[in-house]
CSV table of C-alpha atoms in Angstrom, one decimal:
chain,number,residue,atom,x,y,z
A,263,PRO,CA,38.0,-4.9,93.4
A,264,MET,CA,38.7,-8.3,91.8
A,265,ASN,CA,37.9,-10.3,95.0
A,266,THR,CA,34.5,-8.6,95.3
A,267,LEU,CA,33.8,-9.3,91.6
A,268,ALA,CA,34.7,-12.9,92.0
A,269,ALA,CA,32.5,-13.2,95.1
A,270,GLY,CA,29.6,-11.6,93.2
A,271,CYS,CA,30.0,-14.0,90.3
A,272,GLY,CA,30.0,-16.9,92.8
A,273,ALA,CA,26.7,-15.7,94.3
A,274,VAL,CA,25.1,-15.4,90.9
A,275,LEU,CA,26.3,-18.9,90.0
A,276,ALA,CA,24.9,-20.4,93.2
A,277,LEU,CA,21.6,-18.7,92.6
A,278,THR,CA,21.5,-20.0,89.0
A,279,LEU,CA,22.2,-23.6,90.1
A,280,CYS,CA,19.5,-23.4,92.8
A,281,ALA,CA,17.0,-22.3,90.2
A,282,VAL,CA,17.5,-25.3,88.0
A,283,ALA,CA,14.8,-28.0,88.7
A,284,PRO,CA,16.0,-31.6,89.0
A,285,ALA,CA,15.9,-33.5,85.8
A,286,ASP,CA,14.1,-36.4,87.4
A,287,ALA,CA,11.4,-34.4,89.1
A,288,GLN,CA,8.2,-36.4,89.4
A,289,GLN,CA,4.8,-35.1,88.3
A,290,VAL,CA,1.4,-35.6,90.0
A,291,ARG,CA,-0.1,-36.6,86.7
A,292,THR,CA,1.6,-38.1,83.7
A,293,PHE,CA,0.4,-39.2,80.3
A,294,VAL,CA,0.8,-42.1,77.8
A,295,SER,CA,0.0,-42.2,74.1
A,296,SER,CA,0.3,-44.8,71.3
A,297,VAL,CA,2.7,-42.3,69.6
A,298,GLY,CA,4.6,-41.4,72.8
A,299,ASP,CA,8.2,-41.9,73.8
A,300,ASP,CA,9.4,-43.3,77.1
A,301,LEU,CA,12.3,-40.9,77.0
A,302,ALA,CA,9.9,-37.9,77.0
A,303,ALA,CA,8.7,-36.0,80.0
A,304,CYS,CA,5.4,-37.9,80.1
A,305,SER,CA,3.5,-34.6,80.1
A,306,ARG,CA,0.3,-34.0,78.0
A,307,THR,CA,2.3,-32.4,75.2
A,308,ALA,CA,5.2,-34.9,75.5
A,309,PRO,CA,3.7,-38.2,76.6
A,310,CYS,CA,5.4,-41.5,77.3
A,311,LYS,CA,4.6,-44.7,75.4
A,312,THR,CA,4.1,-47.2,78.2
A,313,PHE,CA,2.8,-47.4,81.8
A,314,ALA,CA,6.2,-48.8,82.8
A,315,GLY,CA,8.0,-45.8,81.2
A,316,ALA,CA,5.6,-43.3,82.9
A,317,GLN,CA,5.7,-44.8,86.4
A,318,PRO,CA,9.1,-43.5,87.5
A,319,LYS,CA,8.1,-40.0,86.4
A,320,THR,CA,4.9,-40.1,88.4
A,321,GLY,CA,4.9,-39.0,92.0
A,322,LEU,CA,3.6,-41.0,94.9
A,323,GLY,CA,-0.2,-41.2,94.8
A,324,GLY,CA,-0.2,-39.7,91.3
A,325,GLU,CA,-2.1,-40.8,88.1
A,326,ILE,CA,-1.1,-42.0,84.7
A,327,SER,CA,-3.7,-41.1,82.1
A,328,CYS,CA,-4.1,-42.4,78.6
A,329,LEU,CA,-4.5,-39.8,75.8
A,330,ASP,CA,-5.6,-42.1,73.0
A,331,ALA,CA,-6.4,-45.7,72.2
A,332,GLY,CA,-3.5,-48.1,72.3
A,333,GLY,CA,-1.6,-50.9,74.1
A,334,PHE,CA,0.5,-49.5,76.9
A,335,GLY,CA,2.5,-52.6,77.9
A,336,ALA,CA,2.8,-54.7,81.0
A,337,VAL,CA,3.7,-53.0,84.3
A,338,THR,CA,4.7,-53.7,87.8
A,339,ILE,CA,3.2,-51.1,90.1
A,340,THR,CA,5.5,-50.4,93.1
A,341,LYS,CA,3.8,-47.5,94.9
A,342,SER,CA,0.5,-45.6,95.4
A,343,LEU,CA,-0.7,-45.0,91.8
A,344,THR,CA,-3.7,-44.8,89.6
A,345,LEU,CA,-3.9,-46.0,85.9
A,346,ASN,CA,-6.8,-44.4,84.2
A,347,CYS,CA,-7.8,-44.7,80.5
A,348,GLU,CA,-11.2,-43.0,80.8
A,349,GLY,CA,-12.7,-41.9,77.5
A,350,VAL,CA,-10.3,-44.0,75.3
A,351,SER,CA,-9.7,-47.7,74.6
A,352,GLY,CA,-6.5,-48.2,76.6
A,353,SER,CA,-5.3,-51.7,76.9
A,354,ILE,CA,-2.5,-54.1,77.8
A,355,LEU,CA,-1.9,-57.1,75.6
A,356,GLY,CA,-0.5,-60.2,77.4
A,357,THR,CA,2.2,-62.4,75.9
A,358,GLY,CA,3.2,-65.9,77.0
A,359,GLY,CA,3.8,-66.1,80.7
A,360,ILE,CA,3.8,-62.4,81.3
A,361,VAL,CA,1.3,-61.0,83.8
A,362,ASP,CA,-0.3,-57.8,82.4
A,363,ILE,CA,-0.3,-55.9,85.8
A,364,THR,CA,1.7,-56.9,88.9
A,365,ILE,CA,0.9,-54.9,92.0
A,366,ASN,CA,3.7,-54.9,94.6
A,367,ALA,CA,3.0,-51.6,96.2
A,368,GLY,CA,3.8,-52.3,99.9
A,369,THR,CA,1.5,-50.1,101.9
A,370,GLY,CA,0.4,-48.1,98.9
A,371,ASP,CA,-3.1,-47.7,97.4
A,372,VAL,CA,-3.6,-48.7,93.8
A,373,ALA,CA,-6.5,-48.0,91.5
A,374,LEU,CA,-7.0,-49.4,88.0
A,375,ARG,CA,-9.7,-47.6,86.0
A,376,ASN,CA,-11.1,-48.0,82.5
A,377,ILE,CA,-8.5,-50.5,81.2
A,378,ASN,CA,-8.8,-53.5,78.9
A,379,LEU,CA,-6.5,-56.4,79.7
A,380,LEU,CA,-6.2,-58.8,76.8
A,381,GLY,CA,-4.8,-62.2,77.7
A,382,ASN,CA,-3.7,-63.4,74.3
A,383,ALA,CA,-3.6,-66.9,76.0
A,384,ALA,CA,-1.5,-65.6,78.8
A,385,ALA,CA,-2.2,-67.2,82.2
A,386,THR,CA,-2.9,-64.3,84.6
A,387,GLY,CA,-4.2,-60.7,84.1
A,388,ILE,CA,-3.6,-59.0,87.5
A,389,ARG,CA,-1.4,-60.4,90.3
A,390,VAL,CA,-1.6,-58.6,93.6
A,391,LEU,CA,1.4,-59.3,95.8
A,392,SER,CA,1.1,-56.4,98.3
A,393,ALA,CA,-0.8,-53.2,98.7
A,394,ALA,CA,-2.9,-51.4,101.3
A,395,SER,CA,-5.8,-51.4,98.9
A,396,VAL,CA,-6.6,-52.2,95.3
A,397,THR,CA,-9.6,-50.8,93.5
A,398,LEU,CA,-10.7,-52.0,90.0
A,399,GLN,CA,-13.3,-49.9,88.2
A,400,ASN,CA,-14.4,-50.7,84.7
A,401,VAL,CA,-11.5,-53.1,84.1
A,402,ARG,CA,-12.2,-55.9,81.5
A,403,LEU,CA,-10.1,-59.0,81.4
A,404,THR,CA,-10.5,-61.4,78.4
A,405,ASN,CA,-8.8,-64.4,77.0
A,406,PHE,CA,-6.7,-65.5,79.9
A,407,THR,CA,-6.0,-69.2,80.4
A,408,GLY,CA,-5.5,-69.2,84.1
A,409,GLU,CA,-6.5,-66.8,86.9
A,410,GLY,CA,-7.9,-63.4,85.8
A,411,ILE,CA,-7.0,-61.9,89.1
A,412,HIS,CA,-4.8,-63.5,91.7
A,413,VAL,CA,-4.7,-61.9,95.2
A,414,THR,CA,-2.1,-63.1,97.6
A,415,PRO,CA,-2.2,-62.7,101.4
A,416,GLY,CA,-1.0,-59.2,102.5
A,417,THR,CA,-3.5,-57.0,100.7
A,418,THR,CA,-5.8,-55.4,103.2
A,419,ASN,CA,-8.7,-54.6,100.9
A,420,THR,CA,-9.5,-55.4,97.3
A,421,SER,CA,-12.5,-53.7,95.7
A,422,LEU,CA,-14.0,-54.8,92.4
A,423,ALA,CA,-16.2,-51.9,91.5
A,424,SER,CA,-17.1,-52.9,88.0
A,425,GLY,CA,-15.7,-54.8,85.1
A,426,THR,CA,-15.5,-58.2,83.4
A,427,LEU,CA,-13.5,-61.2,84.4
A,428,PRO,CA,-12.4,-63.9,81.9
A,429,ALA,CA,-14.0,-67.2,81.2
A,430,SER,CA,-10.9,-69.0,82.4
A,431,ALA,CA,-10.9,-71.9,84.9
A,432,TYR,CA,-10.3,-69.6,87.8
A,433,ALA,CA,-11.5,-66.1,87.1
A,434,LEU,CA,-10.7,-65.0,90.6
A,435,HIS,CA,-8.2,-66.5,93.1
A,436,LEU,CA,-8.0,-65.4,96.7
A,437,GLY,CA,-5.6,-66.9,99.2
A,438,LEU,CA,-7.3,-68.0,102.3
A,439,ALA,CA,-5.3,-65.5,104.4
A,440,ALA,CA,-6.2,-62.7,102.0
A,441,PRO,CA,-8.5,-60.1,103.7
A,442,ARG,CA,-11.8,-58.6,102.7
A,443,LEU,CA,-13.0,-58.6,99.1
A,444,THR,CA,-15.6,-56.0,98.3
A,445,VAL,CA,-17.7,-56.6,95.1
A,446,GLU,CA,-20.2,-53.9,94.0
A,447,GLY,CA,-22.9,-53.9,91.4
A,448,GLU,CA,-22.9,-57.7,91.0
A,449,GLU,CA,-24.9,-59.4,88.3
A,450,HIS,CA,-25.0,-63.0,87.3
A,451,LEU,CA,-22.4,-64.2,89.8
A,452,SER,CA,-21.3,-67.8,89.5
A,453,THR,CA,-20.9,-70.0,92.6
A,454,PHE,CA,-18.0,-70.0,95.0
A,455,ALA,CA,-15.9,-73.2,95.4
A,456,VAL,CA,-13.3,-73.8,98.1
A,457,HIS,CA,-10.0,-75.3,97.0
A,458,ALA,CA,-7.2,-76.5,99.4
A,459,GLN,CA,-5.4,-73.2,99.6
A,460,ALA,CA,-7.7,-70.7,98.0
A,461,VAL,CA,-11.2,-69.6,97.2
A,462,TYR,CA,-12.1,-69.7,93.5
A,463,ARG,CA,-15.0,-68.2,91.7
A,464,TYR,CA,-15.5,-70.2,88.5
A,465,GLY,CA,-16.5,-69.0,85.1
A,466,ARG,CA,-17.0,-65.6,83.5
A,467,PHE,CA,-19.1,-63.1,85.3
A,468,VAL,CA,-19.9,-59.4,85.1
A,469,LEU,CA,-19.4,-57.2,88.2
């Protein structure tokens, strides 16, 4: 009967619609490449071009990996996320007053691994506004005119596992209310100095 046929078609249509994955589904791991496209899916075979383009397509607690050497653009991290350029020369080139990486992740955990931040006379490399924890491993900051890393109150734990801070006036700036800073594998650390509202570590040093 016609009604039965119509009902059957409706059921098939409903099943077809349910089987279609959402177009904006997020992935646990996404990829960026110097020849990528931010309109792509950010998969290994269809990578994005910038960290900012890949972040919305990366799930909470996921990782953005670099496939090749390149500059992947400034980014504001707004959730639990890892940026990892292991095995390649992944970088961010600063311009003017732009901060290379701003971390405003609320209660999220953020990790930056194997990334070169090139100041190009920009003032600040990494600004931490909020996060449950921030881990830096093998992160190199060079040619910044102001603070290499600026940590504001609200971050529960900042860990500098390894890397290089710039030879700027204030390589590291911690607000007095900022919580524990963990530094591992220290070598040739310069002296601490206390300023009115912050603790500064002067000069260039290797972690």
